[in-house]
Amino acid sequence: MHKTLLATLISGLLLAPSLYAEEIQSDANIEVISIKGSRLDKAATATGLPLTLRDTPQSVTIIDQEFIQSFSLNNVADLMFLTPGISAQKIETNRYFFSARGNPITNFQFDGVPVNYSSFFNDASTDTVIFDRVEVVRGATGLLTGAGEPSAAINLIRKRPKSSQGGYFSAKLGSWDSYRIEGDSSVDITDEGNVQARFAAAYEKSDSFTDLAEDENLQIYGVVTAQLNDSTLFTLGADYSDRDPKGSTWGALPLFYADGSLANDLPRSTTTAASWSSWKRHGTNVFSTLEHSFENNWELKLDIEHREDKMDGHLLFLYGAPDKTTGLGMGASPMIYQSTRKQDAARLFASGPFELFGREHKLTTGLLYSKQDISADSYYTTDVLSVGNFFEWDGSIAEPNYPSTPTTQETEEIQKGAYIATQLSLHDQLTLLLGSRISQYKIDPGYEHNDVITPYAGLVYDITDSVSLYTSYTEIFQPQDAKDANNKRLDPTTGNNIELGSKADFFDERLTASVAVFKVQKENVAERDPNFKDPLPDGSFPMRAVDGTSNRGFEMELTGRPTEDWDLYFSYTYSESEKANGEAFGTHLPKNLMRLSTLYHFNGALEDLTLGGNLSWQSKIYVENAGPNGASSEQDSYFITNLMASYQITDDAIVRLNIRNVFDEKYYSSIDFYDQGFFGEPRNVELSLSYNF
């Protein structure tokens, strides 16, 4: 059935008509960028080469400012829940996991520079006020990121000064007594305009649908660019974030009662936190870029990134399965967890054209270095905490006493890499991409791998001026944090990734369509070891390596503005994982995932009105042997619907209403974290007012 559907989709893409669409209009607080060619034309996240989306032999999605602002996506996590092909899980009040094509997403990029993603440091809550757009490349991206999973690369492109001075200010009010203010301004430092700056900031505070939980977040960002001469640009920027949540959960809710029946009738407001629970995080990041353009159209670029993060968690973990009648049977494990993380990354690369055999080709080559130091102090107590009747839990339990000396763990992680990639023009309609990376990876203490080779190959054939076929292949290498029952790290995951697809531009290049089939094969994949139930000293559970796992599937995406007034974002992904013996693997992730977002800009008498919405659907997920008596946890398939409306009050002011989870669907956002579940947000409303200056 899936093969027939895929063939139909490809046929439809190849035969779709080419129509005309007018210039894109925009809401008051959206910066309009004139783009020639495809609606969002170039992305270098996959190969390092500045290729059009049609020329890139992988699935690529670019999410722009209009989408972010229209649907009020205030942080990276908000955005990921609407991104094509990305399975987003909220596992606690302040922590998220992301996956694509059956594999976890382990890397983020900032302006193309890879950094380690950490749910502990709440990277997913990074405020979108500092970003211009987000590029998402699905599949393996080891050429640029080195170590990583064949899932996706999330490249967060930070704002730069605009060509004209000005900015916006907005205020938002919403459910659970939430409010948010944000601002963004671009200014010329010199009269000549060769030195410019841009500043952005956001502050928000809210309660939550989860009892006791509160959020308070501050984000500040600034960047300066200096045109040193006609060919050289220097950029220096920094951002600071302060997140001060209260009532933070560590772990989630029991999925079962003691008799083995499902506990999905618990209220969504149920918490496992204490009144003193909190998980503070704050971070400071500094980055600089030096870019130089040569007369032969070659470019040289140096990126340097320094990041420092701290967390202070006073946490309580409730575990077990309560009695369905008395609520008794839950245990409690409190701790204080304090940690610091320092990351340094540098990238030097050059790219440009060259001629060979009478044809022009492209080449990029680069060096990358990254270092991450993490120091963690854990305080455990011998005090015994009594939960009592879980149905009457209100978090009023007293915080226990802790020893003055913590258990300390320090880890240093260093990765070095060199890569080269080229796009060879074999024919007017045929291009070949070849690349390779050599990496060194070291985790102190006692984990090192040298001279790891990661090859990359891709082929793109233009059937017409609007339609192309492509295929790509790359290998993967991913060191693991997972440990076996002897507390020893598992060997790295290895494997390969292959993709075959078609891309097309329609409606005078206003609409981009793509379909792809993919397959991933992996060796030495970590899974929970069912023979050991007790946690390791660091709190994680023993894992074992599984050989011969694979993930296969297909996806389609349709993005753009097919008519003058209508924005369309549609995607469908089918992804299935299994072990070598055919047994299902990774069943906590959905096989089927659909995203649909749309905006309609009225004209005539209603020209100031825009209506839009999101529709997300995913199929059933489950985890076997998760509860008492070997019961399986599960979440049936579900739809989530969001609606928005905006009205242009004046040329500079716009009011916007966003309603999320319109039909108040009750569902688990995750069901696999420590065999517990966390509910998704119920219906909530936000009203905002934005003003341009």
mmCIF file of C-alpha atoms in Angstrom, residues 520-671:
data_model
loop_
_atom_site.group_PDB
_atom_site.id
_atom_site.type_symbol
_atom_site.label_atom_id
_atom_site.label_comp_id
_atom_site.label_asym_id
_atom_site.label_seq_id
_atom_site.Cartn_x
_atom_site.Cartn_y
_atom_site.Cartn_z
ATOM 1 C CA VAL A 520 19.076 3.320 7.746
ATOM 2 C CA GLN A 521 21.055 0.322 8.939
ATOM 3 C CA LYS A 522 22.789 0.408 12.303
ATOM 4 C CA GLU A 523 24.957 -1.804 14.442
ATOM 5 C CA ASN A 524 25.545 -1.721 18.188
ATOM 6 C CA VAL A 525 22.394 0.181 19.078
ATOM 7 C CA ALA A 526 21.674 0.648 22.788
ATOM 8 C CA GLU A 527 18.444 -0.666 24.264
ATOM 9 C CA ARG A 528 17.273 -1.226 27.837
ATOM 10 C CA ASP A 529 18.655 -4.479 29.257
ATOM 11 C CA PRO A 530 15.610 -6.356 30.619
ATOM 12 C CA ASN A 531 17.836 -8.570 32.796
ATOM 13 C CA PHE A 532 18.741 -5.701 35.140
ATOM 14 C CA LYS A 533 16.106 -3.551 36.881
ATOM 15 C CA ASP A 534 18.284 -1.504 39.263
ATOM 16 C CA PRO A 535 19.822 1.793 38.094
ATOM 17 C CA LEU A 536 23.543 2.445 37.743
ATOM 18 C CA PRO A 537 25.382 4.876 40.063
ATOM 19 C CA ASP A 538 24.603 7.841 37.768
ATOM 20 C CA GLY A 539 20.868 7.055 37.836
ATOM 21 C CA SER A 540 20.671 5.602 34.322
ATOM 22 C CA PHE A 541 19.599 2.029 33.643
ATOM 23 C CA PRO A 542 21.851 -0.735 32.223
ATOM 24 C CA MET A 543 21.723 -0.984 28.448
ATOM 25 C CA ARG A 544 22.768 -3.632 25.962
ATOM 26 C CA ALA A 545 23.861 -3.418 22.330
ATOM 27 C CA VAL A 546 21.528 -4.687 19.613
ATOM 28 C CA ASP A 547 23.021 -5.530 16.207
ATOM 29 C CA GLY A 548 21.271 -5.260 12.902
ATOM 30 C CA THR A 549 18.596 -2.623 13.598
ATOM 31 C CA SER A 550 17.176 -0.770 10.629
ATOM 32 C CA ASN A 551 14.764 2.047 9.904
ATOM 33 C CA ARG A 552 13.001 2.563 6.622
ATOM 34 C CA GLY A 553 10.219 4.746 5.349
ATOM 35 C CA PHE A 554 9.208 7.555 3.084
ATOM 36 C CA GLU A 555 8.126 11.153 3.392
ATOM 37 C CA MET A 556 6.598 13.891 1.317
ATOM 38 C CA GLU A 557 6.535 17.643 1.797
ATOM 39 C CA LEU A 558 4.746 20.533 0.119
ATOM 40 C CA THR A 559 5.763 24.046 1.142
ATOM 41 C CA GLY A 560 5.203 27.508 -0.278
ATOM 42 C CA ARG A 561 2.614 29.924 -1.604
ATOM 43 C CA PRO A 562 0.634 28.336 -4.436
ATOM 44 C CA THR A 563 -1.556 31.444 -4.786
ATOM 45 C CA GLU A 564 -1.148 35.091 -3.957
ATOM 46 C CA ASP A 565 -3.013 34.772 -0.666
ATOM 47 C CA TRP A 566 -2.377 31.237 0.548
ATOM 48 C CA ASP A 567 0.620 29.799 2.456
ATOM 49 C CA LEU A 568 0.777 26.001 2.659
ATOM 50 C CA TYR A 569 3.016 23.718 4.725
ATOM 51 C CA PHE A 570 2.230 20.000 4.467
ATOM 52 C CA SER A 571 4.252 16.895 5.269
ATOM 53 C CA TYR A 572 3.694 13.196 5.805
ATOM 54 C CA THR A 573 6.283 10.741 7.139
ATOM 55 C CA TYR A 574 6.169 6.962 7.414
ATOM 56 C CA SER A 575 9.007 5.520 9.493
ATOM 57 C CA GLU A 576 9.381 1.948 10.772
ATOM 58 C CA SER A 577 12.243 0.468 12.821
ATOM 59 C CA GLU A 578 13.002 -3.193 13.385
ATOM 60 C CA LYS A 579 15.678 -5.562 14.617
ATOM 61 C CA ALA A 580 17.523 -8.047 12.412
ATOM 62 C CA ASN A 581 14.987 -10.752 13.261
ATOM 63 C CA GLY A 582 12.092 -8.542 12.134
ATOM 64 C CA GLU A 583 10.972 -7.660 15.660
ATOM 65 C CA ALA A 584 9.652 -4.106 16.058
ATOM 66 C CA PHE A 585 12.133 -1.586 17.479
ATOM 67 C CA GLY A 586 11.593 1.963 18.736
ATOM 68 C CA THR A 587 7.836 1.542 19.102
ATOM 69 C CA HIS A 588 7.657 4.596 21.402
ATOM 70 C CA LEU A 589 7.915 6.679 18.209
ATOM 71 C CA PRO A 590 5.037 6.915 15.721
ATOM 72 C CA LYS A 591 5.204 5.090 12.382
ATOM 73 C CA ASN A 592 3.024 7.743 10.777
ATOM 74 C CA LEU A 593 3.388 11.486 11.288
ATOM 75 C CA MET A 594 1.466 14.215 9.490
ATOM 76 C CA ARG A 595 1.842 17.989 9.754
ATOM 77 C CA LEU A 596 -0.372 20.549 8.037
ATOM 78 C CA SER A 597 -0.094 24.297 8.533
ATOM 79 C CA THR A 598 -1.744 27.003 6.485
ATOM 80 C CA LEU A 599 -2.175 30.776 6.392
ATOM 81 C CA TYR A 600 -4.734 32.607 4.284
ATOM 82 C CA HIS A 601 -4.319 36.351 3.689
ATOM 83 C CA PHE A 602 -7.641 37.891 2.698
ATOM 84 C CA ASN A 603 -7.932 40.695 0.158
ATOM 85 C CA GLY A 604 -10.555 43.281 -0.730
ATOM 86 C CA ALA A 605 -12.628 44.476 2.203
ATOM 87 C CA LEU A 606 -10.931 41.911 4.492
ATOM 88 C CA GLU A 607 -7.369 42.573 3.327
ATOM 89 C CA ASP A 608 -6.157 43.202 6.884
ATOM 90 C CA LEU A 609 -7.290 39.767 8.082
ATOM 91 C CA THR A 610 -5.224 36.562 8.103
ATOM 92 C CA LEU A 611 -6.509 33.176 9.256
ATOM 93 C CA GLY A 612 -4.420 30.069 9.792
ATOM 94 C CA GLY A 613 -4.043 26.804 11.608
ATOM 95 C CA ASN A 614 -2.024 23.685 12.307
ATOM 96 C CA LEU A 615 -3.130 20.082 12.191
ATOM 97 C CA SER A 616 -0.795 17.425 13.583
ATOM 98 C CA TRP A 617 -1.547 13.715 13.581
ATOM 99 C CA GLN A 618 0.476 10.723 14.682
ATOM 100 C CA SER A 619 -0.269 7.014 14.808
ATOM 101 C CA LYS A 620 -0.296 4.781 17.869
ATOM 102 C CA ILE A 621 2.840 4.345 19.976
ATOM 103 C CA TYR A 622 3.542 1.708 22.621
ATOM 104 C CA VAL A 623 6.234 0.152 24.813
ATOM 105 C CA GLU A 624 6.105 -3.563 25.600
ATOM 106 C CA ASN A 625 6.639 -4.942 29.122
ATOM 107 C CA ALA A 626 6.455 -1.499 30.647
ATOM 108 C CA GLY A 627 4.094 -2.186 33.524
ATOM 109 C CA PRO A 628 3.119 -4.708 36.173
ATOM 110 C CA ASN A 629 2.484 -8.222 34.888
ATOM 111 C CA GLY A 630 4.250 -7.393 31.617
ATOM 112 C CA ALA A 631 1.586 -4.949 30.423
ATOM 113 C CA SER A 632 2.353 -2.615 27.516
ATOM 114 C CA SER A 633 2.052 1.153 27.759
ATOM 115 C CA GLU A 634 0.356 2.833 24.822
ATOM 116 C CA GLN A 635 -0.965 6.032 23.354
ATOM 117 C CA ASP A 636 -3.563 5.723 20.602
ATOM 118 C CA SER A 637 -3.335 7.831 17.459
ATOM 119 C CA TYR A 638 -4.492 11.426 17.912
ATOM 120 C CA PHE A 639 -4.976 14.799 16.200
ATOM 121 C CA ILE A 640 -3.945 18.160 17.618
ATOM 122 C CA THR A 641 -5.530 21.255 16.052
ATOM 123 C CA ASN A 642 -4.359 24.847 16.488
ATOM 124 C CA LEU A 643 -6.000 27.988 15.066
ATOM 125 C CA MET A 644 -4.809 31.568 14.632
ATOM 126 C CA ALA A 645 -6.228 34.866 13.420
ATOM 127 C CA SER A 646 -4.447 38.183 12.951
ATOM 128 C CA TYR A 647 -5.701 41.635 12.038
ATOM 129 C CA GLN A 648 -3.662 44.582 10.764
ATOM 130 C CA ILE A 649 -4.961 47.469 12.895
ATOM 131 C CA THR A 650 -2.676 50.058 11.277
ATOM 132 C CA ASP A 651 0.308 49.926 8.944
ATOM 133 C CA ASP A 652 2.492 49.279 11.997
ATOM 134 C CA ALA A 653 0.261 47.435 14.461
ATOM 135 C CA ILE A 654 -1.164 43.927 14.366
ATOM 136 C CA VAL A 655 -3.255 41.952 16.847
ATOM 137 C CA ARG A 656 -3.126 38.145 16.835
ATOM 138 C CA LEU A 657 -5.070 35.356 18.530
ATOM 139 C CA ASN A 658 -3.672 31.819 18.828
ATOM 140 C CA ILE A 659 -5.689 28.864 20.157
ATOM 141 C CA ARG A 660 -3.756 25.622 20.708
ATOM 142 C CA ASN A 661 -5.314 22.169 21.045
ATOM 143 C CA VAL A 662 -8.691 23.590 20.049
ATOM 144 C CA PHE A 663 -10.579 20.354 20.760
ATOM 145 C CA ASP A 664 -8.833 19.822 24.106
ATOM 146 C CA GLU A 665 -7.414 16.411 23.157
ATOM 147 C CA LYS A 666 -6.028 14.480 26.124
ATOM 148 C CA TYR A 667 -2.889 12.561 25.161
ATOM 149 C CA TYR A 668 0.542 11.504 26.345
ATOM 150 C CA SER A 669 3.404 13.463 24.809
ATOM 151 C CA SER A 670 5.778 10.664 25.890
ATOM 152 C CA ILE A 671 5.365 7.164 27.332
#
